[in-house]
CSV table of C-alpha atoms in Angstrom, one decimal:
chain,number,residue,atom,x,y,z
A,871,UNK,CA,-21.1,-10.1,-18.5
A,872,UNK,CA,-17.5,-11.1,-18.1
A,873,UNK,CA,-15.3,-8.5,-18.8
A,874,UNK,CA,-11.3,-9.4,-19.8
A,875,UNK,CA,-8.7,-7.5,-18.1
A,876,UNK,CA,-5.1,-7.9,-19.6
A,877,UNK,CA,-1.8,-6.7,-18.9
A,878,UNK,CA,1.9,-6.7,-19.2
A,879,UNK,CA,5.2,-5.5,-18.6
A,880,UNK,CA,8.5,-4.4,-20.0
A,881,UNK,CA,11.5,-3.5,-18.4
A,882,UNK,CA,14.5,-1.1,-19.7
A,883,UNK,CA,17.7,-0.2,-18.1
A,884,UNK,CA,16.3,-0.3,-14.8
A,885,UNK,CA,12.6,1.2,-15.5
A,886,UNK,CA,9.3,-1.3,-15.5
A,887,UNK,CA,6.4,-0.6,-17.9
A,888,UNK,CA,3.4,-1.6,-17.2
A,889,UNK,CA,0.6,-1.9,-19.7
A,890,UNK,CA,-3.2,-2.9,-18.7
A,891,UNK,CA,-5.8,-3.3,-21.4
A,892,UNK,CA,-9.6,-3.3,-20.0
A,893,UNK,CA,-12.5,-5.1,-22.5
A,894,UNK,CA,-14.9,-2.4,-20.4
A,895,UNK,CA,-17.4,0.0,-22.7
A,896,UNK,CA,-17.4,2.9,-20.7
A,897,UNK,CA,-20.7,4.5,-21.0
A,898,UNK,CA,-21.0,7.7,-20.1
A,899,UNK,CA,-24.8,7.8,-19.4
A,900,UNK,CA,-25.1,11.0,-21.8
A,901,UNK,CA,-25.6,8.7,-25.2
A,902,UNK,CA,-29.1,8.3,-26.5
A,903,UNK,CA,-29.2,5.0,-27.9
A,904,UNK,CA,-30.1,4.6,-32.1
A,905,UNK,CA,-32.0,0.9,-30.9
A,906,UNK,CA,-33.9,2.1,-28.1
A,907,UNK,CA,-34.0,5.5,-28.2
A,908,UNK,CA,-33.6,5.5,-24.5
A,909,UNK,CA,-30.0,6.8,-22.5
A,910,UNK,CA,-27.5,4.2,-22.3
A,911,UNK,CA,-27.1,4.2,-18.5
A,912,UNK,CA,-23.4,5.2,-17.3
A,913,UNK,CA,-20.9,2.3,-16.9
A,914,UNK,CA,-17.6,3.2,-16.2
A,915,UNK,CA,-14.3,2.1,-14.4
A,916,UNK,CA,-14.2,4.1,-11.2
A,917,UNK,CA,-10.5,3.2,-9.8
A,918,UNK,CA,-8.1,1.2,-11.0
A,919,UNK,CA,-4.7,0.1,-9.0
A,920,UNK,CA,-1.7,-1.4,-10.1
A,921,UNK,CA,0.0,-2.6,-7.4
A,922,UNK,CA,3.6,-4.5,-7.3
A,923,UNK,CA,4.2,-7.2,-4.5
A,924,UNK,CA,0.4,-6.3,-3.1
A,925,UNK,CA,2.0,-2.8,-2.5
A,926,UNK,CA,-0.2,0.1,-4.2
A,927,UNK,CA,2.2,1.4,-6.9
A,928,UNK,CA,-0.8,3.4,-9.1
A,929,UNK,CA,-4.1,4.4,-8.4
A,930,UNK,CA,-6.1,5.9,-11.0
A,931,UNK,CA,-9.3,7.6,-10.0
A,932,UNK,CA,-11.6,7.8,-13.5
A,933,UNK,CA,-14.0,10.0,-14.8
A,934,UNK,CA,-16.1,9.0,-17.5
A,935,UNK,CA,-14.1,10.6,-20.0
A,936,UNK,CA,-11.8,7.7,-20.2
A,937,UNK,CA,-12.4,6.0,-23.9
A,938,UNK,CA,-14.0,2.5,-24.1
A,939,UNK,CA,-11.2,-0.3,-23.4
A,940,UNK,CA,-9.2,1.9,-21.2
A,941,UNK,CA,-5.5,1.3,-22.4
A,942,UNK,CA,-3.3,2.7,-19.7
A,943,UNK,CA,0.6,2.5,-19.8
A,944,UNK,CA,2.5,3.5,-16.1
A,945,UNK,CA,6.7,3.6,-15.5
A,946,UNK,CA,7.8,1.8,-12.1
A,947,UNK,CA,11.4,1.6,-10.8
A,948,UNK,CA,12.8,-0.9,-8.0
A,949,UNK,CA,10.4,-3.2,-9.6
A,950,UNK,CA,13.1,-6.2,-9.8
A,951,UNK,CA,12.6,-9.3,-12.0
A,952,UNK,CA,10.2,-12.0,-10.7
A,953,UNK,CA,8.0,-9.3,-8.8
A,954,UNK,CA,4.2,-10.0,-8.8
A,955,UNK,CA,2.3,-7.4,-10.4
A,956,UNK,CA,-1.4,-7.1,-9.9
A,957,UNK,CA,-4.0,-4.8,-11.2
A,958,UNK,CA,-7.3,-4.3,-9.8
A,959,UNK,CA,-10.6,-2.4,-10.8
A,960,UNK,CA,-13.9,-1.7,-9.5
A,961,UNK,CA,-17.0,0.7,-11.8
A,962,UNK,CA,-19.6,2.1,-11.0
A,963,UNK,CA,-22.1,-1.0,-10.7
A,964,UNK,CA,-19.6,-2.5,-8.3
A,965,UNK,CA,-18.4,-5.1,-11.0
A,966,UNK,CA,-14.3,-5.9,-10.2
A,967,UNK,CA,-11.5,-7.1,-12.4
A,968,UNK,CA,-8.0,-8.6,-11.8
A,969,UNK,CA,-5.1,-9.8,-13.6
A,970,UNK,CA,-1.7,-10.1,-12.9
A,971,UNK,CA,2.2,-11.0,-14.1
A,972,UNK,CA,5.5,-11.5,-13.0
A,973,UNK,CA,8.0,-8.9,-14.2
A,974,UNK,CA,10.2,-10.7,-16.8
B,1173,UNK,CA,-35.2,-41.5,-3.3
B,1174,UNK,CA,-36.4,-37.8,-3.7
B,1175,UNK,CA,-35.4,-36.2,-1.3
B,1176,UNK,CA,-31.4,-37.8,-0.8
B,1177,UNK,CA,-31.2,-36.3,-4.7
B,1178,UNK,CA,-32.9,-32.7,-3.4
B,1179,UNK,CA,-30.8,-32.6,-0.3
B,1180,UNK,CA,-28.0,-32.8,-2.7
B,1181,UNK,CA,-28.2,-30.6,-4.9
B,1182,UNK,CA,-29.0,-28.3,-2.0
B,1183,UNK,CA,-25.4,-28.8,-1.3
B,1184,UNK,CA,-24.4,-28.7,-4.6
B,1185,UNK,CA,-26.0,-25.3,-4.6
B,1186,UNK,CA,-25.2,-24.4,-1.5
B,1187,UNK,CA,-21.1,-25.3,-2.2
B,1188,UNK,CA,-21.3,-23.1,-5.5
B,1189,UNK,CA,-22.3,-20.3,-3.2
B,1190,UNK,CA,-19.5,-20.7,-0.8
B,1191,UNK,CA,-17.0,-20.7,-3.9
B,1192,UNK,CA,-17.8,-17.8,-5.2
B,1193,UNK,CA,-17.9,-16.2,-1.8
B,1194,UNK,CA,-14.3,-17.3,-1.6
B,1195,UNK,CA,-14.0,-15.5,-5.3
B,1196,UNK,CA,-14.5,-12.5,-3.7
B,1197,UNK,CA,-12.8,-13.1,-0.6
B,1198,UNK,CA,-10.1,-13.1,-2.8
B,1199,UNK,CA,-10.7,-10.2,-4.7
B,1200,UNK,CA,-10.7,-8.4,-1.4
B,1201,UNK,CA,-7.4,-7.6,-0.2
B,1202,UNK,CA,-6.2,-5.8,-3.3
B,1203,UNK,CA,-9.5,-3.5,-3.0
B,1204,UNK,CA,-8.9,-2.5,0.4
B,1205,UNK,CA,-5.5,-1.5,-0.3
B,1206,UNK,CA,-6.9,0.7,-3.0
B,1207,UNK,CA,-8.6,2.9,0.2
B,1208,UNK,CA,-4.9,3.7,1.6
B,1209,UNK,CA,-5.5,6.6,-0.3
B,1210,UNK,CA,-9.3,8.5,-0.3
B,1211,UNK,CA,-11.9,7.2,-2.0
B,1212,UNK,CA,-13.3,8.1,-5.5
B,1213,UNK,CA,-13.7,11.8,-4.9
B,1214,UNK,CA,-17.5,11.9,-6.5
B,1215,UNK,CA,-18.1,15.5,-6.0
B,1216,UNK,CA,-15.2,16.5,-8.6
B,1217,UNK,CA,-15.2,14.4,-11.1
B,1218,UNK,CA,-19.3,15.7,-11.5
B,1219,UNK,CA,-18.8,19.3,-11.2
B,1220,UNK,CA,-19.1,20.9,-14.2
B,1221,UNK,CA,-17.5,24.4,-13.6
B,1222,UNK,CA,-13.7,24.5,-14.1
B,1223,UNK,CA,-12.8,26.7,-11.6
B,1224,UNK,CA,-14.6,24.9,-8.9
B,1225,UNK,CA,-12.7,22.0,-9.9
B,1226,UNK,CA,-9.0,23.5,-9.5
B,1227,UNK,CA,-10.0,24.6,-6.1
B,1228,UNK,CA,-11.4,21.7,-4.9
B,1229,UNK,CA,-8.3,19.3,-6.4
B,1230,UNK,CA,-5.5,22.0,-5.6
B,1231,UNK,CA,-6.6,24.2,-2.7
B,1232,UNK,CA,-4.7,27.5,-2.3
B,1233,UNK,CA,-1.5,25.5,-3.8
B,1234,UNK,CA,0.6,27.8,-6.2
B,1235,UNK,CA,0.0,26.8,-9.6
B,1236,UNK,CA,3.4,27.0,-12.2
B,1237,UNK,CA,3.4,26.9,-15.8
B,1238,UNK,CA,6.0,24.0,-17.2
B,1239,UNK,CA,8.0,21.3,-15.9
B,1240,UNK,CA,6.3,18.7,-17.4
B,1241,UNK,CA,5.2,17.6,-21.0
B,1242,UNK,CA,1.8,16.4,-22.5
B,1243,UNK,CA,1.9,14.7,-25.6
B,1244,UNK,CA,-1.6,15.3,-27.4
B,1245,UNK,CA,-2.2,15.6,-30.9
B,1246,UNK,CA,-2.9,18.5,-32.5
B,1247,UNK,CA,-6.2,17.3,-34.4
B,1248,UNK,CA,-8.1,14.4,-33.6
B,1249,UNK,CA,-9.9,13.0,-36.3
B,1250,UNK,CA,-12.1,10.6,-33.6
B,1251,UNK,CA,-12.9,12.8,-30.0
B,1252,UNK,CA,-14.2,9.2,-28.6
B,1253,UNK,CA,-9.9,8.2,-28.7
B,1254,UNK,CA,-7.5,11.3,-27.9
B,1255,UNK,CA,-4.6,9.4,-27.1
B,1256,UNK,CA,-2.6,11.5,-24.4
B,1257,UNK,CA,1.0,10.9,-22.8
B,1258,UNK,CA,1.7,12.9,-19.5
B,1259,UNK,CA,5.6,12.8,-18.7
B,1260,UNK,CA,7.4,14.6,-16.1
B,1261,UNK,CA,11.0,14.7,-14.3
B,1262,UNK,CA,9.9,16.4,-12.0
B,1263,UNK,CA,11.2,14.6,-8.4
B,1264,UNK,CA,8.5,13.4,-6.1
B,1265,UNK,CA,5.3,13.9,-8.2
B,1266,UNK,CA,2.3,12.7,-5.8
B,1267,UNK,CA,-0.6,13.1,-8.5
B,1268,UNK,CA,-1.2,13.3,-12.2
B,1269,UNK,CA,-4.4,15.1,-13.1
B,1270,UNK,CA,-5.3,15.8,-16.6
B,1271,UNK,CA,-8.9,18.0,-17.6
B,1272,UNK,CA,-10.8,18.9,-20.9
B,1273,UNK,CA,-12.4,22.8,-20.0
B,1274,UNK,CA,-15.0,21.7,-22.8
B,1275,UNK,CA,-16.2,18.3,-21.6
B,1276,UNK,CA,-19.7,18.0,-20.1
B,1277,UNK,CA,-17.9,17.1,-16.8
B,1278,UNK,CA,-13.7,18.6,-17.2
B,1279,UNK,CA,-11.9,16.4,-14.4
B,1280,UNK,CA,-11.0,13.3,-16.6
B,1281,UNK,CA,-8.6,11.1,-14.2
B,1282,UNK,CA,-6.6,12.0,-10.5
B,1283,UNK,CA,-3.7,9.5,-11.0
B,1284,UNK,CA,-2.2,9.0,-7.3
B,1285,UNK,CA,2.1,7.4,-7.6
B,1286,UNK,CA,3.8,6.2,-4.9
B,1287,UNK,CA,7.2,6.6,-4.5
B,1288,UNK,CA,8.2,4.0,-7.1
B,1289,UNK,CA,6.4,5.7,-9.4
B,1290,UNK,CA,7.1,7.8,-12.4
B,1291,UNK,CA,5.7,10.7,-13.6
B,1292,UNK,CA,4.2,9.1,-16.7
B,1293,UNK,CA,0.6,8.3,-17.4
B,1294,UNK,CA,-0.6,7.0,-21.0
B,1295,UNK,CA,-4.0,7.3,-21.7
B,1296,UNK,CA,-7.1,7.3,-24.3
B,1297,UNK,CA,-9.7,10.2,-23.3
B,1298,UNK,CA,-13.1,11.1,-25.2
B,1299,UNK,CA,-13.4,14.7,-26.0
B,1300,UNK,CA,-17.0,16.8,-26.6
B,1301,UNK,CA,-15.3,18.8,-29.2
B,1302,UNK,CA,-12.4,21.2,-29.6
B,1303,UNK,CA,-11.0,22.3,-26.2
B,1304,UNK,CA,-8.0,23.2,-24.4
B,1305,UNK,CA,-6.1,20.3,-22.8
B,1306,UNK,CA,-4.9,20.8,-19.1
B,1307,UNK,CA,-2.5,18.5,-17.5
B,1308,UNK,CA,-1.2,19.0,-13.7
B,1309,UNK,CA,1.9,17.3,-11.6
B,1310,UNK,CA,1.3,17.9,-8.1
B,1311,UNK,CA,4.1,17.6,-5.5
B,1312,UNK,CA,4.2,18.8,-1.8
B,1313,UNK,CA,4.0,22.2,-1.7
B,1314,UNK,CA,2.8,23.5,-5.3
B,1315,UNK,CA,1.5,22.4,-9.2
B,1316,UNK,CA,3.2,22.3,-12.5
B,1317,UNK,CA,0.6,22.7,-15.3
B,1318,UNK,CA,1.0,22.4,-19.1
B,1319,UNK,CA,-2.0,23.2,-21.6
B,1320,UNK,CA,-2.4,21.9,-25.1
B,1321,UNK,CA,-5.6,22.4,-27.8
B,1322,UNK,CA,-6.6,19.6,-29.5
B,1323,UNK,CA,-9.2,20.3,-32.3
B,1324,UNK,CA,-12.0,17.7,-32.5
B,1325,UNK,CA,-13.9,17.0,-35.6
B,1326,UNK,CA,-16.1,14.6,-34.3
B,1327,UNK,CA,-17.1,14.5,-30.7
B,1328,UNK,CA,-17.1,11.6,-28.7
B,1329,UNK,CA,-19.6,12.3,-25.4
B,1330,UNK,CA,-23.0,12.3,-26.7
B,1331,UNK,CA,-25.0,11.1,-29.7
């Protein structure tokens, strides 16, 4: 299962917004499927980091309570034009994700 | 003439394996900068009694009402997406920690900032049904706290 991870910035006067979209379902292991009639086993995003120049900006610690396709927005500043920014996940089954940008 | 084919596709094999080793060589350095702080604290985020959880995420810190703002609506028509917005101007926020009293497990998400962070956090949370909202800014020596109720017609946690 391939799982997309997106994201993107926006800077005004002087503050960097960073926006990271997840494709990830986020099952909480407490639905009973319709289908199988069986509990849908938890899936989840356990920590996510946003870092800027390999440098931790963000880390997110998650619970299951986080709706499916996380959609998280953070504010950096000193994040100057051309900076890398990265984002990195791991969930619960050990799965990992990545993207990253440049600040424009 | 068998066995030069079977020797190379060995390699073949054997070569895919090495890339995606490298894959996740690659992947590595940004995960192990993720443990410069502690590691996802399991016991919290499963503990189901309130309480237990301020303790354990706050200690004997002084808890203050105010100083920050969470932006939740009022009635959510969908408890599976309850968008929130956590803002503060508060200087030198070090965590962001936001918790539904009513969900099966309360502690929803510890957000850690470094210095070049703000205090914002955006986010989409699932809520069981109607419950108060609690958001927390924690700095060096105490914790701001807001609370908001958001009514839930349909849950989003369970079947």
């Amino acid at each position: 299962m391939h799982i997309a991870t997106k994201m993107k910035t926006r800077t005004q006067q002087g503050i960097t917004e960073v926006l990271v979209l997840v494709n990830h379902p986020m099952d909480t292991g407490l639905v009973h499927s319709k289908v199988t009639h069986k509990i849908i086993p938890a899936h989840f995003i356990k920590t996510l980091t946003i870092a800027v120049n390999h440098k931790p900006a963000v880390i997110t610690d998650m619970g299951i309570a986080i709706s499916k396709d996380p959609l998280i927005a953070v504010k950096l500043t000193h994040a100057k034009k051309g900076d890398l920014v990265t984002v990195d996940w791991i969930d619960n089954e050990g799965m990992t994700g990545h993207a990253q940008t440049h600040v424009s | 003439m068998n066995l030069p084919r079977r020797t190379f596709l060995k390699q073949a094999f054997s070569g895919s394996a090495l890339a995606v080793a490298a894959g996740a060589g690659l992947l590595r350095p940004a995960a192990a900068l993720a443990r410069t702080w502690p590691t996802w604290p399991q016991a919290i985020f499963h503990e189901k009694k309130m309480p237990v959880v301020l303790h354990e995420l706050f200690g004997q810190r002084p808890i203050v009402q105010g100083g920050l703002h969470l932006h939740a609506p009022l009635e959510a028509e969908n408890g599976a997406v309850v968008p929130m917005v956590l803002d503060t101007s508060i200087p030198h926020p070090e965590k962001l920690v936001l918790i539904v009293d009513k969900n099966p497990f309360p502690l929803v998400t510890i957000v850690h900032l470094s210095p070049d962070a703000l205090g914002f956090f955006n986010v989409r949370i699932k809520m069981g049904k109607t419950s108060l909202v609690r958001a927390y800014v924690v700095t060096k020596d105490r914790v701001h706290t807001v609370t908001r109720k958001v009514k839930v017609t349909i849950g989003g946690c369970g079947g």
